[in-house]
Amino acid sequence: METEYSIRNKYIKNLGDDVHRREQLNVLHVLETPPSAYKSKVTGKRMLWYIDPTKCTGCKQCVAACSLTKTMRYEHEESRIYVKRAESLGWSIPLVCEQCVSAPCADVCPVYAISRDVETGIVEIDLGKCIGCRLCRYVCPWGKETIRIREVEGFHGLKAVKCDLCGGDPACAKVCIAGALQWVEFTGDSELKRTTSKGRARDIAAMNVEGCI
Amino acid sequence: MYGWHGRILHVDLSKGRIWNEKFEEDFAVKFLGARGINAKLLFDLVPRPGIDPFGPENCLIFGVGPLTGTNCPTSGRSTVTFVSPATGMYGKANAGGHFGGELKQAGYDNLVFHGISEKPTFLWIYNDTVELRDASHLWGRTVEETDTALKKELEERDLRVASIGPAGENKVRFAAVMNSCHHAYGRGGAGAVMGSKNLKAIAVRGTLGVRVSNPEKLWNAELQAMRNLSKDSGAQGLHEYGTSVSVEAVNELHAFPSYNFTKSHTENVAPLTGQRLVEGGYLKRRVACYACTIGCHRFSEVLDGAYKGVQSGGPEYETFCALGAGCGVFKTDLAILASRFCNDLGMDTISAGSVIQWAMESFEKGVLTKSDTDGVDLKFGNEDAVLQLLKDIAYRRTRLGDLLAEGVSRASRKIGKDSWKWAVANSKGLEQSRVETRSAKGYSLAFAVNPRGPDHLMTETFAEFGTTPEAVNLIERLTGNRKMATPFTTEYRAEIVRWHEDIYAASDSLGVCAFSTTASYALNEWNMSEMLSAASGIEVDSAQLMLAGRRIVNLERLFNTREGADRRLDDLPYRLMNEPITSGPSKGFMNSKTELDGMLDRYYTLHDWDVATGMPKRSTVNKLGLEAEAKAVEQWVRLP
């Protein structure tokens, strides 16, 4: 039987392994885990990501928008959203923190810095506790690029930073004209969401086999 | 400095020396960026006319604009500038893809290559760490192989590569530099220049970012521009069906040239349309360049035949026309395959199609015989011959391939026997893009005065067709008469062309795509200057922006003047001047010397250039702040 503890051990055991194994594990995890909805404190509306990777054109508008929102500069490395592209295959997929229901990043955090805000549903990192160990980065089902390790003003040392949904109004969704990233109201049709998640997981797995590296 | 980095990276391939050069704000505002600064650098670095384009004196200059790297929609265009091996004059090619955006992130505005490397080499840029590395193991490989190999070798998934294929290595005069696998700096032979420098590829990874002066103002302007663009029907069509969305409509106007411009209408054009790509299931993916919210690039797959399953970027409108209809082959599969070959071998599809059509017509007219073609029956419609020739040209393998690799102008001069009459290239020597100019007078003037040769992507006067209310409004603004929105008249064409020249130069220099400025009008001089001001923190109004555009046009003209170009080179291909359209609503239309001369007179007068010689007047360029450049030109040519 898998307990929280055994899952955590499994992740840790796999750390440091090559990229492929890690991502295989992630894919399995994704298939089991439905993402959760965000509940606005102001309007009370429940919102969630509707991500259709087949519509993604790979333009990186979301990346630029995120970096501008977070740093007031266009520094793509600071972006909390990542567009994985395989140019020779014409593939691209937007990857962003999905605030997973059973969040592996929270599971593996050795200092219990990652927790869910019960009111809004956002998975938050307590920067005061974070020690910048990168474990969360390695176990994230959506790839390590969705969590950045940075020096943050007001804190000492390296910290993990990730998507905070811009407080309930993500900038990246505003600039996705192609409709790959949509921030939609949750209407109970979670099956739709799960299907796309599975599809995306398969896409990522396929890209790792055939893709650039 | 905001918007720009103010940094030019110089690489001397002969000595293996790498250094940075800084530029100041006033220089940046004067020449804007990408195309403008590139033109200025080329003008200064190539100090005398008549250099060998394949020699060490030629420079290969990449440039990105001040808006590239931001959220400004369609701002991922970058420019490469060089002395063209096709024309021996000013050469410039512009491409989308993700290379420009990454170069900007790495902290450079421009990248200049001097000299010639002794052995094959590639440049690896990781922010401030720049090094030349051995590329012997990459030499001879195709573009896609090079891209994959570099990503593996440098262990960077997000690497962006601009490289040449075998065509560039073999100095085919219309070889392209390809970036992000399928985006070509196509026209003018940039790839051949890169090949002559023994430079196989440039690999860039950037993490430094771009600083902007007023992020909030810029963000709002960008969102507004994106909204405009998403509402625009032209942009929607481009996203849905790609650049070949209009093939059917253009064919109905009898302006879709086939069989080397002898026919303007094709009965069954359906296989060569963007609609067929989608409906036939050929289209696998819609792809966008950096920061582009249109996404007109295609990614398609061959569904049938020996090459089943082969995938590639494209084909675009020009590929369909040049390697499909032009060669008399009306098969979607073949167009995709030809596009794939050109991408992988690194060739400009327009010129490649153009030389093959010329060879086919020469064969049918008996100028080329079976002994020239090694026994191949090179008739129009021979699809295997098209694919075989593409390879032969890129590798300069057979005698015919070697001949065609020189481009139609040189090839027809070598073959003789009137074959220049059906070589669709003008006196500058570049193959004309597959656009019908006989029934579009604005286009014919724009093609004639284009500094790099007859081509639609330096000044495309699409508005003259008046297909949308915005286009008609624009024509009214430029000419004061709504009725002038017709392509059949020569009146006011000079005004229309000159405005388009300015906006093209400005948008190319900012890094913005022409599809959002003159094919859809979502971005105009006002919101471009607003975004530039917000990004750079320097107030630049629309008039200043357009003036900078004109300064760049004049600078390019000065460059060609120094090379000895004058009014005589502002002409059109013989076929389009002397053979009328044979069918359709514009039957009997052609360009005549009187018509063109009339338009040219007006055009030179508007520019305040000398009407007799077509050279810029000294007073004109001085007014634009190009005194030093005028002086440099006067060492060789007396300006009027």
PDB file of C-alpha atoms in Angstrom, chain B residues 292-400:
ATOM      1  CA  CYS B 292       3.319  36.034 -32.732  1.00  0.00           C
ATOM      2  CA  THR B 293      -0.389  35.874 -32.037  1.00  0.00           C
ATOM      3  CA  ILE B 294      -1.228  35.188 -35.685  1.00  0.00           C
ATOM      4  CA  GLY B 295       0.613  31.888 -36.126  1.00  0.00           C
ATOM      5  CA  CYS B 296       0.600  31.593 -39.920  1.00  0.00           C
ATOM      6  CA  HIS B 297       3.417  29.069 -40.151  1.00  0.00           C
ATOM      7  CA  ARG B 298       2.387  25.506 -41.055  1.00  0.00           C
ATOM      8  CA  PHE B 299       3.755  22.146 -40.088  1.00  0.00           C
ATOM      9  CA  SER B 300       2.602  19.503 -42.550  1.00  0.00           C
ATOM     10  CA  GLU B 301       3.071  15.877 -43.392  1.00  0.00           C
ATOM     11  CA  VAL B 302       3.297  14.012 -46.676  1.00  0.00           C
ATOM     12  CA  LEU B 303       0.394  11.555 -46.733  1.00  0.00           C
ATOM     13  CA  ASP B 304       1.115   9.488 -49.778  1.00  0.00           C
ATOM     14  CA  GLY B 305       3.864   8.076 -51.979  1.00  0.00           C
ATOM     15  CA  ALA B 306       7.425   7.005 -51.384  1.00  0.00           C
ATOM     16  CA  TYR B 307       8.047   9.760 -48.855  1.00  0.00           C
ATOM     17  CA  LYS B 308       4.923   9.059 -46.802  1.00  0.00           C
ATOM     18  CA  GLY B 309       5.222  10.361 -43.283  1.00  0.00           C
ATOM     19  CA  VAL B 310       7.876  12.971 -43.982  1.00  0.00           C
ATOM     20  CA  GLN B 311       7.097  16.170 -42.096  1.00  0.00           C
ATOM     21  CA  SER B 312       8.255  19.714 -42.493  1.00  0.00           C
ATOM     22  CA  GLY B 313       7.502  23.364 -41.907  1.00  0.00           C
ATOM     23  CA  GLY B 314       5.536  25.020 -44.663  1.00  0.00           C
ATOM     24  CA  PRO B 315       4.641  25.075 -47.490  1.00  0.00           C
ATOM     25  CA  GLU B 316       3.899  28.770 -47.849  1.00  0.00           C
ATOM     26  CA  TYR B 317       2.179  30.630 -50.657  1.00  0.00           C
ATOM     27  CA  GLU B 318       5.417  31.256 -52.522  1.00  0.00           C
ATOM     28  CA  THR B 319       6.453  27.604 -52.235  1.00  0.00           C
ATOM     29  CA  PHE B 320       3.136  26.446 -53.640  1.00  0.00           C
ATOM     30  CA  CYS B 321       3.525  28.906 -56.485  1.00  0.00           C
ATOM     31  CA  ALA B 322       7.226  28.442 -57.245  1.00  0.00           C
ATOM     32  CA  LEU B 323       7.634  24.702 -56.782  1.00  0.00           C
ATOM     33  CA  GLY B 324       4.019  23.729 -57.484  1.00  0.00           C
ATOM     34  CA  ALA B 325       2.112  25.698 -60.082  1.00  0.00           C
ATOM     35  CA  GLY B 326       5.234  27.244 -61.590  1.00  0.00           C
ATOM     36  CA  CYS B 327       6.712  23.825 -62.391  1.00  0.00           C
ATOM     37  CA  GLY B 328       3.321  22.546 -63.531  1.00  0.00           C
ATOM     38  CA  VAL B 329       2.990  20.138 -60.621  1.00  0.00           C
ATOM     39  CA  PHE B 330      -0.359  20.304 -58.868  1.00  0.00           C
ATOM     40  CA  LYS B 331       0.047  17.919 -55.960  1.00  0.00           C
ATOM     41  CA  THR B 332      -0.074  18.834 -52.297  1.00  0.00           C
ATOM     42  CA  ASP B 333       2.264  16.010 -51.350  1.00  0.00           C
ATOM     43  CA  LEU B 334       4.910  17.193 -53.760  1.00  0.00           C
ATOM     44  CA  ALA B 335       4.715  20.790 -52.560  1.00  0.00           C
ATOM     45  CA  ILE B 336       5.209  19.661 -48.954  1.00  0.00           C
ATOM     46  CA  LEU B 337       8.090  17.454 -49.992  1.00  0.00           C
ATOM     47  CA  ALA B 338       9.741  20.183 -52.053  1.00  0.00           C
ATOM     48  CA  SER B 339       9.351  22.518 -49.119  1.00  0.00           C
ATOM     49  CA  ARG B 340      10.981  19.930 -46.877  1.00  0.00           C
ATOM     50  CA  PHE B 341      13.885  19.515 -49.302  1.00  0.00           C
ATOM     51  CA  CYS B 342      14.454  23.258 -49.478  1.00  0.00           C
ATOM     52  CA  ASN B 343      14.263  23.591 -45.680  1.00  0.00           C
ATOM     53  CA  ASP B 344      16.661  20.759 -45.096  1.00  0.00           C
ATOM     54  CA  LEU B 345      19.113  21.698 -47.822  1.00  0.00           C
ATOM     55  CA  GLY B 346      18.834  25.370 -46.894  1.00  0.00           C
ATOM     56  CA  MET B 347      17.538  27.041 -50.030  1.00  0.00           C
ATOM     57  CA  ASP B 348      15.202  29.881 -50.867  1.00  0.00           C
ATOM     58  CA  THR B 349      12.086  28.248 -52.316  1.00  0.00           C
ATOM     59  CA  ILE B 350      11.285  31.227 -54.532  1.00  0.00           C
ATOM     60  CA  SER B 351      14.609  31.234 -56.349  1.00  0.00           C
ATOM     61  CA  ALA B 352      14.876  27.442 -56.393  1.00  0.00           C
ATOM     62  CA  GLY B 353      11.461  27.190 -58.024  1.00  0.00           C
ATOM     63  CA  SER B 354      12.358  30.006 -60.339  1.00  0.00           C
ATOM     64  CA  VAL B 355      15.502  28.364 -61.747  1.00  0.00           C
ATOM     65  CA  ILE B 356      13.750  25.025 -62.171  1.00  0.00           C
ATOM     66  CA  GLN B 357      10.908  26.659 -64.102  1.00  0.00           C
ATOM     67  CA  TRP B 358      13.412  28.451 -66.274  1.00  0.00           C
ATOM     68  CA  ALA B 359      15.211  25.169 -66.981  1.00  0.00           C
ATOM     69  CA  MET B 360      11.931  23.459 -67.817  1.00  0.00           C
ATOM     70  CA  GLU B 361      10.935  26.166 -70.257  1.00  0.00           C
ATOM     71  CA  SER B 362      14.408  26.150 -71.802  1.00  0.00           C
ATOM     72  CA  PHE B 363      14.109  22.392 -72.249  1.00  0.00           C
ATOM     73  CA  GLU B 364      10.709  22.656 -73.896  1.00  0.00           C
ATOM     74  CA  LYS B 365      12.018  25.387 -76.201  1.00  0.00           C
ATOM     75  CA  GLY B 366      14.998  23.221 -77.102  1.00  0.00           C
ATOM     76  CA  VAL B 367      17.598  25.557 -75.600  1.00  0.00           C
ATOM     77  CA  LEU B 368      18.529  22.890 -73.088  1.00  0.00           C
ATOM     78  CA  THR B 369      18.738  19.413 -74.545  1.00  0.00           C
ATOM     79  CA  LYS B 370      18.818  15.923 -73.086  1.00  0.00           C
ATOM     80  CA  SER B 371      22.591  16.010 -73.189  1.00  0.00           C
ATOM     81  CA  ASP B 372      22.465  19.019 -70.831  1.00  0.00           C
ATOM     82  CA  THR B 373      20.038  17.357 -68.448  1.00  0.00           C
ATOM     83  CA  ASP B 374      21.774  13.961 -68.378  1.00  0.00           C
ATOM     84  CA  GLY B 375      18.872  12.333 -70.191  1.00  0.00           C
ATOM     85  CA  VAL B 376      16.137  13.650 -67.916  1.00  0.00           C
ATOM     86  CA  ASP B 377      12.930  14.607 -69.674  1.00  0.00           C
ATOM     87  CA  LEU B 378      12.737  18.021 -68.070  1.00  0.00           C
ATOM     88  CA  LYS B 379       9.206  18.951 -69.143  1.00  0.00           C
ATOM     89  CA  PHE B 380       6.757  20.966 -67.074  1.00  0.00           C
ATOM     90  CA  GLY B 381       4.979  18.656 -64.671  1.00  0.00           C
ATOM     91  CA  ASN B 382       7.846  16.201 -64.192  1.00  0.00           C
ATOM     92  CA  GLU B 383       7.657  15.918 -60.424  1.00  0.00           C
ATOM     93  CA  ASP B 384      10.568  13.532 -59.960  1.00  0.00           C
ATOM     94  CA  ALA B 385      12.788  15.916 -61.890  1.00  0.00           C
ATOM     95  CA  VAL B 386      11.836  18.770 -59.527  1.00  0.00           C
ATOM     96  CA  LEU B 387      12.911  16.812 -56.457  1.00  0.00           C
ATOM     97  CA  GLN B 388      16.037  15.498 -58.148  1.00  0.00           C
ATOM     98  CA  LEU B 389      17.015  18.976 -59.336  1.00  0.00           C
ATOM     99  CA  LEU B 390      16.602  20.440 -55.866  1.00  0.00           C
ATOM    100  CA  LYS B 391      19.201  17.992 -54.580  1.00  0.00           C
ATOM    101  CA  ASP B 392      21.460  18.440 -57.596  1.00  0.00           C
ATOM    102  CA  ILE B 393      21.413  22.207 -57.165  1.00  0.00           C
ATOM    103  CA  ALA B 394      22.133  22.087 -53.448  1.00  0.00           C
ATOM    104  CA  TYR B 395      25.091  19.750 -53.888  1.00  0.00           C
ATOM    105  CA  ARG B 396      26.077  21.222 -57.297  1.00  0.00           C
ATOM    106  CA  ARG B 397      26.215  17.596 -58.377  1.00  0.00           C
ATOM    107  CA  THR B 398      25.428  17.458 -62.071  1.00  0.00           C
ATOM    108  CA  ARG B 399      26.363  19.934 -64.775  1.00  0.00           C
ATOM    109  CA  LEU B 400      22.785  21.240 -64.834  1.00  0.00           C
TER     110      LEU B 400
END
